[in-house]
Tab-separated table of C-alpha atoms and ligand atoms in Angstrom:
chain	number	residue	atom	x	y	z
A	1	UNK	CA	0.000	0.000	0.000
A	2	UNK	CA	1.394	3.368	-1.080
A	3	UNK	CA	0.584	5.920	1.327
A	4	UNK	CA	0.384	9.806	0.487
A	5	UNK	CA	0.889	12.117	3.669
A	6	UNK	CA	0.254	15.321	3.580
A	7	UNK	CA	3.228	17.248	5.393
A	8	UNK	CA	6.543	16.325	5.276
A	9	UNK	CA	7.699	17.285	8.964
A	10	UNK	CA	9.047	14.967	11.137
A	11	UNK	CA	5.926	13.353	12.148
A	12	UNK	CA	5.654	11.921	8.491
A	13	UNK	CA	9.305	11.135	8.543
A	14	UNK	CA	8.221	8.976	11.910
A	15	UNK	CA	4.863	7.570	10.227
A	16	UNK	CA	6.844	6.260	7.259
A	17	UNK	CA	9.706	4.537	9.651
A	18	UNK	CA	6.837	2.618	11.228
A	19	UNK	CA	5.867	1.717	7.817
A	20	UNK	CA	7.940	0.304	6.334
A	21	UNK	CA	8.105	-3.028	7.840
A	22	UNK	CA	3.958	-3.169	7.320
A	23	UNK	CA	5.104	-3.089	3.660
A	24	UNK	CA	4.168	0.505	2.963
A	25	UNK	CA	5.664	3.205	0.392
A	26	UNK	CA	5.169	7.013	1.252
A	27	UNK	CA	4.855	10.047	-0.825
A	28	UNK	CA	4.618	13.094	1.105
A	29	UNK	CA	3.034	15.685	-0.318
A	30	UNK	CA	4.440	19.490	1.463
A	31	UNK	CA	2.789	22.944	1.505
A	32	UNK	CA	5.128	24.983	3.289
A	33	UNK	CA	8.506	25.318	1.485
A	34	UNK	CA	10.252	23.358	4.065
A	35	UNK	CA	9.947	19.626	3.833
A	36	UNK	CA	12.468	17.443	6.707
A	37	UNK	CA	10.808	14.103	6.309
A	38	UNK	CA	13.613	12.893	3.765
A	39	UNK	CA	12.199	9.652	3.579
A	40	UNK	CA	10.131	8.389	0.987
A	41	UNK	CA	9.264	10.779	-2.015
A	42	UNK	CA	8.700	14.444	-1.920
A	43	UNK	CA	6.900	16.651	-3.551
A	44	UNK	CA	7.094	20.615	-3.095
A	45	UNK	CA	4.225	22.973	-4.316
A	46	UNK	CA	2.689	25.747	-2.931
A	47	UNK	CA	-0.009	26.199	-5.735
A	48	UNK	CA	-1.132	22.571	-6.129
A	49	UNK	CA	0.043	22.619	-9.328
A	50	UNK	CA	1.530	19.048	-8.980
A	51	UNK	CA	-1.242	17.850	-6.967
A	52	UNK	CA	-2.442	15.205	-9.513
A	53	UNK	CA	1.243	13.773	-9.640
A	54	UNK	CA	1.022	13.735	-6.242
A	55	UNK	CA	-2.511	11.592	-5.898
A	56	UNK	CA	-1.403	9.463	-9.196
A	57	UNK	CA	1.298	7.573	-6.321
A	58	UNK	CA	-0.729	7.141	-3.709
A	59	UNK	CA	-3.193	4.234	-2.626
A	60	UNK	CA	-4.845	6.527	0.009
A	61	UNK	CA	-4.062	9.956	1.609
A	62	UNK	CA	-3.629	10.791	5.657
A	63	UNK	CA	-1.852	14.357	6.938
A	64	UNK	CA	1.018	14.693	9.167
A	65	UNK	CA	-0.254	18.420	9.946
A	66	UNK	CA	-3.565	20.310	10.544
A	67	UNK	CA	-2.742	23.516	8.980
A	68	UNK	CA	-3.304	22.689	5.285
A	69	UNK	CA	-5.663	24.640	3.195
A	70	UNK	CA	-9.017	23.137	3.057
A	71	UNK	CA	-9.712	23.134	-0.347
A	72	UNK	CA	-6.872	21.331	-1.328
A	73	UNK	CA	-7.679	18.922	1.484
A	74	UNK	CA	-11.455	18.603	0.044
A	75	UNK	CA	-10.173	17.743	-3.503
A	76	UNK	CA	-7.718	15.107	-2.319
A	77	UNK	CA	-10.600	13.537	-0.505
A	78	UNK	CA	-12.434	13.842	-4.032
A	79	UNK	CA	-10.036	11.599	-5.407
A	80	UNK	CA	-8.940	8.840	-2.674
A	81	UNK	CA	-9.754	8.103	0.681
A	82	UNK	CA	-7.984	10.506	3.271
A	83	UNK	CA	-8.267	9.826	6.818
A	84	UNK	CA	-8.974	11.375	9.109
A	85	UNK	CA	-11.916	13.239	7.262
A	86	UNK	CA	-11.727	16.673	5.972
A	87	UNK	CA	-14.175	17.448	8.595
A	88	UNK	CA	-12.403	15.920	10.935
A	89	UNK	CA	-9.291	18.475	10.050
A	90	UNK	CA	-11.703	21.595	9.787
A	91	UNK	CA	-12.921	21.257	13.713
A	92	UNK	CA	-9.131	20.758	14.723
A	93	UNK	CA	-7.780	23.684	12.420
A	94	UNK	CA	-10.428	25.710	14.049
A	95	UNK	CA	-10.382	26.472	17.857
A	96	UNK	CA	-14.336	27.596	17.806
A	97	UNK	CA	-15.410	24.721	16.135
A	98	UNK	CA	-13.393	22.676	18.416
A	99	UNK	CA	-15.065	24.247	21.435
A	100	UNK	CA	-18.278	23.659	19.815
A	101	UNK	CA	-18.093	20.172	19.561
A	102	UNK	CA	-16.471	19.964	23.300
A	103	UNK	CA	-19.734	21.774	24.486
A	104	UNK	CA	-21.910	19.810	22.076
A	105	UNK	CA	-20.558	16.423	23.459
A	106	UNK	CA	-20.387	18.071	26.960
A	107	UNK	CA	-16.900	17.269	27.761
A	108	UNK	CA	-15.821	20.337	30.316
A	109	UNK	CA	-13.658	23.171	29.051
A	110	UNK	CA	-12.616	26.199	31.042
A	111	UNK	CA	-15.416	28.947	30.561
A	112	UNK	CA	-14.653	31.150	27.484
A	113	UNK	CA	-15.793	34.278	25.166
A	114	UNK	CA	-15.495	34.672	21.541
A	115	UNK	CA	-13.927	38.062	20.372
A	116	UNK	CA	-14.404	40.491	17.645
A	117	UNK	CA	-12.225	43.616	18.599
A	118	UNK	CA	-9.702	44.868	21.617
A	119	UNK	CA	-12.867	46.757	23.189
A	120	UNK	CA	-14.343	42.791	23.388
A	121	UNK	CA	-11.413	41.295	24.514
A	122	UNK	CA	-10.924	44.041	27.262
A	123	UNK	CA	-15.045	43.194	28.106
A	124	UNK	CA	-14.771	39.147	28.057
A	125	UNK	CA	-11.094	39.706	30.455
A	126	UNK	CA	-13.526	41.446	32.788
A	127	UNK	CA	-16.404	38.968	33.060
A	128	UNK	CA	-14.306	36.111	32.720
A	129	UNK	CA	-12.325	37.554	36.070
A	130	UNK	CA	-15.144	38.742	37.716
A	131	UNK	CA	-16.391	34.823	37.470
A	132	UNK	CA	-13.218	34.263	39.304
A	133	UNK	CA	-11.202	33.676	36.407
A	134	UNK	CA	-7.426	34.599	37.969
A	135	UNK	CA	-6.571	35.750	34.023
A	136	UNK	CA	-7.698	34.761	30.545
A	137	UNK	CA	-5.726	33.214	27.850
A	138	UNK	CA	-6.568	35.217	24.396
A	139	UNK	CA	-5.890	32.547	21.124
A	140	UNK	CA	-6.586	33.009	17.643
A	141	UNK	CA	-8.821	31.185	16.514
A	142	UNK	CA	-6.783	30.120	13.932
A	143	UNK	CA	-3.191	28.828	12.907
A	144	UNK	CA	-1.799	28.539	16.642
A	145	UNK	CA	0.741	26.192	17.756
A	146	UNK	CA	3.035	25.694	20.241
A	147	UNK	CA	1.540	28.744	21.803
A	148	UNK	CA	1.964	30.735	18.968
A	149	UNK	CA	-1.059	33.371	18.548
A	150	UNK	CA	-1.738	33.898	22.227
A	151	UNK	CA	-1.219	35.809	25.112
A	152	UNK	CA	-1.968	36.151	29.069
A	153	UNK	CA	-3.905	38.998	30.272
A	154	UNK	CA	-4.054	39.454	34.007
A	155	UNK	CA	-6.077	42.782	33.464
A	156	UNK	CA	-8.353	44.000	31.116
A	157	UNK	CA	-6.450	47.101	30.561
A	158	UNK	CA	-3.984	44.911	28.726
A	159	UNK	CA	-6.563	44.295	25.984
A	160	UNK	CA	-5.107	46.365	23.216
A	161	UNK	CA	-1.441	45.168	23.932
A	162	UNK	CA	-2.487	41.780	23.622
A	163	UNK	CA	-4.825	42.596	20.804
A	164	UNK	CA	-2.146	44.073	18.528
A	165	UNK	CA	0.577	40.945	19.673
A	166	UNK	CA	-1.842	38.672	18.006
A	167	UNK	CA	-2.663	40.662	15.200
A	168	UNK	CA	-6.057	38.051	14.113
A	169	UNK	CA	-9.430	39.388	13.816
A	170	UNK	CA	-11.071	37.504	15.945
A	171	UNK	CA	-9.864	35.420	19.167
A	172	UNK	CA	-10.983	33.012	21.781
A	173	UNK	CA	-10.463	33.996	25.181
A	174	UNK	CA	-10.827	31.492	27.968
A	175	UNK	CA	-10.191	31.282	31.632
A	176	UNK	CA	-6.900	30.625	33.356
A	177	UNK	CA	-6.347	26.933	34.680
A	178	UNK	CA	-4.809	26.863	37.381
A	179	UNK	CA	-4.267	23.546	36.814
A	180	UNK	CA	-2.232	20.651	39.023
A	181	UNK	CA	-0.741	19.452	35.606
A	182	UNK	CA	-1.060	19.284	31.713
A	183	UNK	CA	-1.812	15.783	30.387
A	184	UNK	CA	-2.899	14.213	26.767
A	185	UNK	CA	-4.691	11.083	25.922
A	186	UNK	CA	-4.172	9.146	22.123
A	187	UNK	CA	-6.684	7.152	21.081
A	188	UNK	CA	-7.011	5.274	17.831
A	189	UNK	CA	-10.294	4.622	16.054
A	190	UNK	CA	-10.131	1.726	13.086
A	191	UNK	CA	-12.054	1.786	9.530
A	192	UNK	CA	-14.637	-0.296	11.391
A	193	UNK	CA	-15.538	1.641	14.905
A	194	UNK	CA	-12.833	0.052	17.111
A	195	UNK	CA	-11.324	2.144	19.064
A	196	UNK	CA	-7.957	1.874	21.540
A	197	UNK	CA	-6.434	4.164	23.742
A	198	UNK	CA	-3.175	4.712	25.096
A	199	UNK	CA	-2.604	5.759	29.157
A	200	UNK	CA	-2.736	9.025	29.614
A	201	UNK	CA	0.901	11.236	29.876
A	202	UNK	CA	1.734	14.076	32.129
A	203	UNK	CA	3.766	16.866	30.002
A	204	UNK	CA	5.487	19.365	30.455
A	205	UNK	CA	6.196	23.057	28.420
A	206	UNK	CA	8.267	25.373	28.274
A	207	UNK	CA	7.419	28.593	26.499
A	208	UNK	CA	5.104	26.931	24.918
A	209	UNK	CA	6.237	24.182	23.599
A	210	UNK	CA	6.802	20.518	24.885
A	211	UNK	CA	9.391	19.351	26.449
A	212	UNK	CA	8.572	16.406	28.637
A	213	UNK	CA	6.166	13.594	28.254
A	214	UNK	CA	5.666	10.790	30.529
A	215	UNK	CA	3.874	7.462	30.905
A	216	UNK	CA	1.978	5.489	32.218
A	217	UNK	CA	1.335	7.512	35.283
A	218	UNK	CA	0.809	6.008	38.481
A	219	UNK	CA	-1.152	8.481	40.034
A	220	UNK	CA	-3.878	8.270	36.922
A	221	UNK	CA	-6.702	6.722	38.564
A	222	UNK	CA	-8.785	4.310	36.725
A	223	UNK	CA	-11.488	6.350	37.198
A	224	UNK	CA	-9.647	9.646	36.235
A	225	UNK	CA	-8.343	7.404	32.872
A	226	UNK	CA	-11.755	6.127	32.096
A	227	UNK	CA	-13.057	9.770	31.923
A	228	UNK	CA	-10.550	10.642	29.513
A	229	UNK	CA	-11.462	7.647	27.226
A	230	UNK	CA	-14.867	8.365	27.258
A	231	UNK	CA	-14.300	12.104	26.496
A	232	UNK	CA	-12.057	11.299	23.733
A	233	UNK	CA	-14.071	8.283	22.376
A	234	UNK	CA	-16.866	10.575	22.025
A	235	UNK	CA	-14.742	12.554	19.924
A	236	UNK	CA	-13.858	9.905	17.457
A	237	UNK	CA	-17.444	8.870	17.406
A	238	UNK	CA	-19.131	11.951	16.699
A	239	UNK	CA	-16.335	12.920	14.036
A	240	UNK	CA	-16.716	8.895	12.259
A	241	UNK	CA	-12.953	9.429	12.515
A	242	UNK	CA	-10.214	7.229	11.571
A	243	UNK	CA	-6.907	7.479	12.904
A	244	UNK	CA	-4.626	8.896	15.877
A	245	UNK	CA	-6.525	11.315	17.641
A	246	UNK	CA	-4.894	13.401	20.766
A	247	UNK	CA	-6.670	15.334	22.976
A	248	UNK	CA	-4.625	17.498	25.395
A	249	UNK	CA	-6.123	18.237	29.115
A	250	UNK	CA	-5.828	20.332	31.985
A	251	UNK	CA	-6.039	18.044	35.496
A	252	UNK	CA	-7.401	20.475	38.055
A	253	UNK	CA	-6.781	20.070	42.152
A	254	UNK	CA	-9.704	18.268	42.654
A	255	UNK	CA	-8.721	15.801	39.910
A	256	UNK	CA	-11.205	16.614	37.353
A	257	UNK	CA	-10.117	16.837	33.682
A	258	UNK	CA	-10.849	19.812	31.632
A	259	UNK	CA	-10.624	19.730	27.513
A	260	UNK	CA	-8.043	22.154	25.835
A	261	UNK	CA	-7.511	21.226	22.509
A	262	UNK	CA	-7.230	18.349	20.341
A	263	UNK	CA	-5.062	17.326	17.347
A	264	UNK	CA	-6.101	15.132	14.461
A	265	UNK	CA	-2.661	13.537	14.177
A	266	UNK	CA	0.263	11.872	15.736
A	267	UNK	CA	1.095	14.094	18.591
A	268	UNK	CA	4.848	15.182	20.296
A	269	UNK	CA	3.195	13.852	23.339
A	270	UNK	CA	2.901	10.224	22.072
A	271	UNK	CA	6.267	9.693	20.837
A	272	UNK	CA	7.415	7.700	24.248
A	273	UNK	CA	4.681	4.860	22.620
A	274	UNK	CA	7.725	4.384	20.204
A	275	UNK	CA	9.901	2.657	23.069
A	276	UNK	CA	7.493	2.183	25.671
A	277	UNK	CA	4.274	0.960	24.197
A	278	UNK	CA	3.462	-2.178	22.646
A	279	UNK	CA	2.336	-0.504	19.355
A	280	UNK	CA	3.633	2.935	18.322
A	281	UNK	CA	1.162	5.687	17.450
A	282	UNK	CA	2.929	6.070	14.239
A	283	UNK	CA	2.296	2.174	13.397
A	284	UNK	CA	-1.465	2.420	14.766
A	285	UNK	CA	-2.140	5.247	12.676
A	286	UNK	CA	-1.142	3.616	9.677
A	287	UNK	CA	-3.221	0.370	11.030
A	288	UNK	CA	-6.155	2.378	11.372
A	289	UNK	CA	-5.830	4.056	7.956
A	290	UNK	CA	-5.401	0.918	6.031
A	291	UNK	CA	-8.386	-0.918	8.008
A	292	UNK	CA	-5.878	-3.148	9.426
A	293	UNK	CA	-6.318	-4.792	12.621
A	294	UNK	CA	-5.325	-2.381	16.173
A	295	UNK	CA	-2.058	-2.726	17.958
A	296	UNK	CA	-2.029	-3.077	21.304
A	297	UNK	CA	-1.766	0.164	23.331
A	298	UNK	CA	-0.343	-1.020	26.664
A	299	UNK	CA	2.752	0.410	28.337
A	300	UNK	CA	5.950	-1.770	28.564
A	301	UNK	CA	7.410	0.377	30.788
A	302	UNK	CA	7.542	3.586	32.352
A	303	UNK	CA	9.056	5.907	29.954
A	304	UNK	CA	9.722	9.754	29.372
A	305	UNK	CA	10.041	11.647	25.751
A	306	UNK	CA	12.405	14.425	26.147
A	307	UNK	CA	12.080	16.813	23.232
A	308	UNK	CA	16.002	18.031	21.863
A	309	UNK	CA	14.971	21.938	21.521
A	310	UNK	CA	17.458	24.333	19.112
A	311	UNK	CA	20.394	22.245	19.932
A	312	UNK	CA	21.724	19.080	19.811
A	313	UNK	CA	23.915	18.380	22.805
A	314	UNK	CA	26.189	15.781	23.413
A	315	UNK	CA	24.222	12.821	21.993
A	316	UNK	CA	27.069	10.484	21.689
A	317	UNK	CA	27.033	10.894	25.881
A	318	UNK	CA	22.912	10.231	25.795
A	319	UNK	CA	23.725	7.573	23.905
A	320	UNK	CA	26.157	6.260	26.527
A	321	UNK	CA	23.310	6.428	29.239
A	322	UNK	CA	21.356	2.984	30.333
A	323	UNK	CA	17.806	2.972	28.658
A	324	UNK	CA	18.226	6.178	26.487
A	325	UNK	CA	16.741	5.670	22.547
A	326	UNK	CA	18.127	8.670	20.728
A	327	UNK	CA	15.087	9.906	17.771
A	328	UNK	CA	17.181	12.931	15.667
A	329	UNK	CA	14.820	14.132	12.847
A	330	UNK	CA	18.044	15.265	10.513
A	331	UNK	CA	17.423	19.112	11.044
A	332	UNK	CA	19.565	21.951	11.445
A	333	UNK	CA	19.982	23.576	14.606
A	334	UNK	CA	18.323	26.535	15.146
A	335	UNK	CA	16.385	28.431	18.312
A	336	UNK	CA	13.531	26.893	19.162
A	337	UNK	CA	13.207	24.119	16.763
A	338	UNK	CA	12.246	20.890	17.718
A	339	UNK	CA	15.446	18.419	16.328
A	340	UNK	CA	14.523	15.180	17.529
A	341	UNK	CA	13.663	13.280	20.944
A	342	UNK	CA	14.692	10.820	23.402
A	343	UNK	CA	12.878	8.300	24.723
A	344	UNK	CA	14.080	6.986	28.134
A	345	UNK	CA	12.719	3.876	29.903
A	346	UNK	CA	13.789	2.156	32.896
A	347	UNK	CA	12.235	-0.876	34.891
A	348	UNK	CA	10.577	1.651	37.552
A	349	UNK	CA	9.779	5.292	38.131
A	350	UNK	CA	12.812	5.934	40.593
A	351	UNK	CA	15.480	4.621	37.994
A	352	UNK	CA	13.854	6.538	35.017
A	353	UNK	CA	13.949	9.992	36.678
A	354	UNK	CA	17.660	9.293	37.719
A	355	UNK	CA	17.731	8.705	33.846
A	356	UNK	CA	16.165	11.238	32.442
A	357	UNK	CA	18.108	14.137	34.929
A	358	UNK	CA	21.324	12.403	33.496
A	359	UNK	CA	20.107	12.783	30.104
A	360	UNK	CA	18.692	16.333	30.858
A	361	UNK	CA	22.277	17.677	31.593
A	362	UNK	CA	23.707	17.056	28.114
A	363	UNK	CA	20.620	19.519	26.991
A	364	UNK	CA	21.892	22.691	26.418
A	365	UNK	CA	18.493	24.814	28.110
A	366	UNK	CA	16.598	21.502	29.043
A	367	UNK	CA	14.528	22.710	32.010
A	368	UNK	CA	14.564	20.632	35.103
A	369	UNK	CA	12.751	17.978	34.780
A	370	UNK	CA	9.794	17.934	37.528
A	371	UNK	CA	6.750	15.986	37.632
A	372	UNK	CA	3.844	15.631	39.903
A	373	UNK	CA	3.948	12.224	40.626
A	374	UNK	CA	7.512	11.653	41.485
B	401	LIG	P1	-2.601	25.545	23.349
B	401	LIG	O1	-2.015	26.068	22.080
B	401	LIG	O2	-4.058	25.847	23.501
B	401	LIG	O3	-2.298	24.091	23.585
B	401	LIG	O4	-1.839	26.308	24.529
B	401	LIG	C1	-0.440	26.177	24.733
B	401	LIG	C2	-0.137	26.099	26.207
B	401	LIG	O5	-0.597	27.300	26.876
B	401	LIG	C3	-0.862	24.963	26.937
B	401	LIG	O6	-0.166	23.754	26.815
B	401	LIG	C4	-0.888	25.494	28.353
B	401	LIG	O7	0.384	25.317	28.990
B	401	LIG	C5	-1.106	26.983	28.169
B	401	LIG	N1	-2.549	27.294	28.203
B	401	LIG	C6	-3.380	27.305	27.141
B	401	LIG	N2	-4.643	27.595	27.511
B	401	LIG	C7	-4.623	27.784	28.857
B	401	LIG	C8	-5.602	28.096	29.841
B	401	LIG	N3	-6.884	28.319	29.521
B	401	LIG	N4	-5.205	28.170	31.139
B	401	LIG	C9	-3.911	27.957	31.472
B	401	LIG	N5	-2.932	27.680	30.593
B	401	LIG	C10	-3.273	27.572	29.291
């Protein structure tokens, strides 16, 4: 089966790894001007000009990033299947729609207004605080990512500041968590219904984007699990979608879970399923896709992803550590550019944090790595 992939980032160049030994060819198909998959074939165009080369190689289409124009998404899904759906892609390129399907399905989200000016924003950053909000995050509604397109306000005199620093035309603006700790869960959802999920992982940013992720947890209560399945198995119900879904969440004090946003994709926060799970995500997203049956999603061991950030470090000293599995994506270094992972596992929690601060220390800038449940 030749599979087309639309993106050609380092999540496709980790899709088509897992591939290959399932007997699958890729052909990635990039928007941006800046493919890194290097794997597989390639094509580059901005115009889709060369999108019928493109389709005439592939078997069946899936995307390796939600911020592809929709109409070029639409007539790809003309022409072969594409998983996930095109509507699938349109809620999770859209953080209104998104929130609209949370509130439709009733899975909890931190209170929020929808914005149409600075003079709104300031009025929503005043309601939302007099509710007891202790600030408000302002998004665009579209093309954020790794906290790109948003900004804290602690007061609504802020509002034009913030307003301007985004520079959309029209925002979300939601409550502050003040939440215990960020978590995600990945679930996959097969041609036929069935649906898997992986335990849920704890991670950790820095501004804005990730740089620890680690599972299973053992303070995740069944209970506290189960309610992230069902929220996220709703999801992939409602949507008839097929593939890796990932739905990130805010864990509150009192240990309820609150929705933030979900991706319709592999996610950075799944990568320690590479080493630590039975079955990648990469390898049960290209299950799912091709109707094949689900891997299992149960955690060998506990393991933490630690995201390589800008640059490299001394990887041939990671590579010297017990339990380290070194992921480089073949990218330049450059500030703030994700250029690969490691995936560290260890036969118990104690062992793998004495790991992963070993590894931590041949990161140049790697924050100190701190979780809640160790
Ligand atoms: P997002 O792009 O929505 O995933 O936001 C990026 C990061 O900003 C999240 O991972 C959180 O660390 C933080 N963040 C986003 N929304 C909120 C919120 N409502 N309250 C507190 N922190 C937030």
């Amino acid at each position: 089966m030749k599979i087309g992939v639309l993106g050609a980032g380092q999540l496709g160049q980790m899709l088509a790894l897992s591939g290959y030994p399932l007997g699958n060819r890729f052909s990635f198909f990039d928007t941006t001007g800046s493919p890194s998959a290097e794997i597989g074939e390639t094509i580059c165009d901005q115009t889709g000009a060369r999108l019928t080369e493109f389709l005439s190689q592939v078997d069946l289409v899936t995307y390796e990033f939600e911020h592809l124009p929709l109409e070029l998404v639409k007539q790809v899904a003309h022409h072969k299947p594409l998983f996930p759906s095109v509507e699938a892609l349109g809620v999770c390129q859209n953080r209104e729609a998104e929130k609209a399907l949370f509130d439709r399905l009733r899975i909890p989200v931190a209170p929020y207004r929808l914005v149409n000016s600075a003079e709104e924003l300031a009025s929503a950053c005043q309601q939302l605080m007099a509710e007891g909000a202790p600030a408000v995050v302002a998004k665009s509604i579209t093309e954020g990512y790794d906290g790109k397109g948003q900004a804290v306000l602690s007061d609504p005199s802020e509002a034009n500041e913030a307003w301007a620093l985004i520079g959309h035309s029209r925002l979300i603006v939601e409550a502050f968590v003040s939440f215990v700790r960020e978590v995600s869960i990945i679930a996959v959802r097969g041609r036929s219904g069935d649906v898997v999920f992986y335990p849920l992982a704890e991670n950790h940013h820095s501004e804005g984007i990730l740089r620890y992720s680690l599972a299973p947890l053992p303070d995740v209560t069944d209970a506290i699990q189960q309610q992230a399945e069902g929220y996220i198995h709703q999801l992939l119900d409602s949507l008839n979608y097929v593939g890796v879904l990932t739905l990130e969440l805010f864990q509150c004090a009192d240990g309820t879970l609150l929705a933030n946003e979900m991706a319709p994709r592999v996610h950075n926060s799944g990568h320690w399923t590479q080493n630590g799970a039975m079955t990648s995500q990469f390898e049960n997203h290209l299950r799912a896709v091709q109707g094949l049956p689900l891997g299992s999603t149960q955690a060998i061991q506990p393991t933490c992803m630690i995201n390589i950030i800008g640059q490299l470090g001394d990887t041939q000293a990671i590579l010297g550590l017990k339990g380290a599995h070194l992921h480089l994506y073949g990218k330049s270094e450059r500030a703030g550019r994700k250029l690969g992972h490691i995936n560290v596992v260890a036969d118990d929690l104690q062992s793998l944090m004495t790991q992963v601060r070993l590894v931590s220390k041949h990161l140049p800038n790697a924050p100190e790595p701190k979780f809640t449940c160790v």
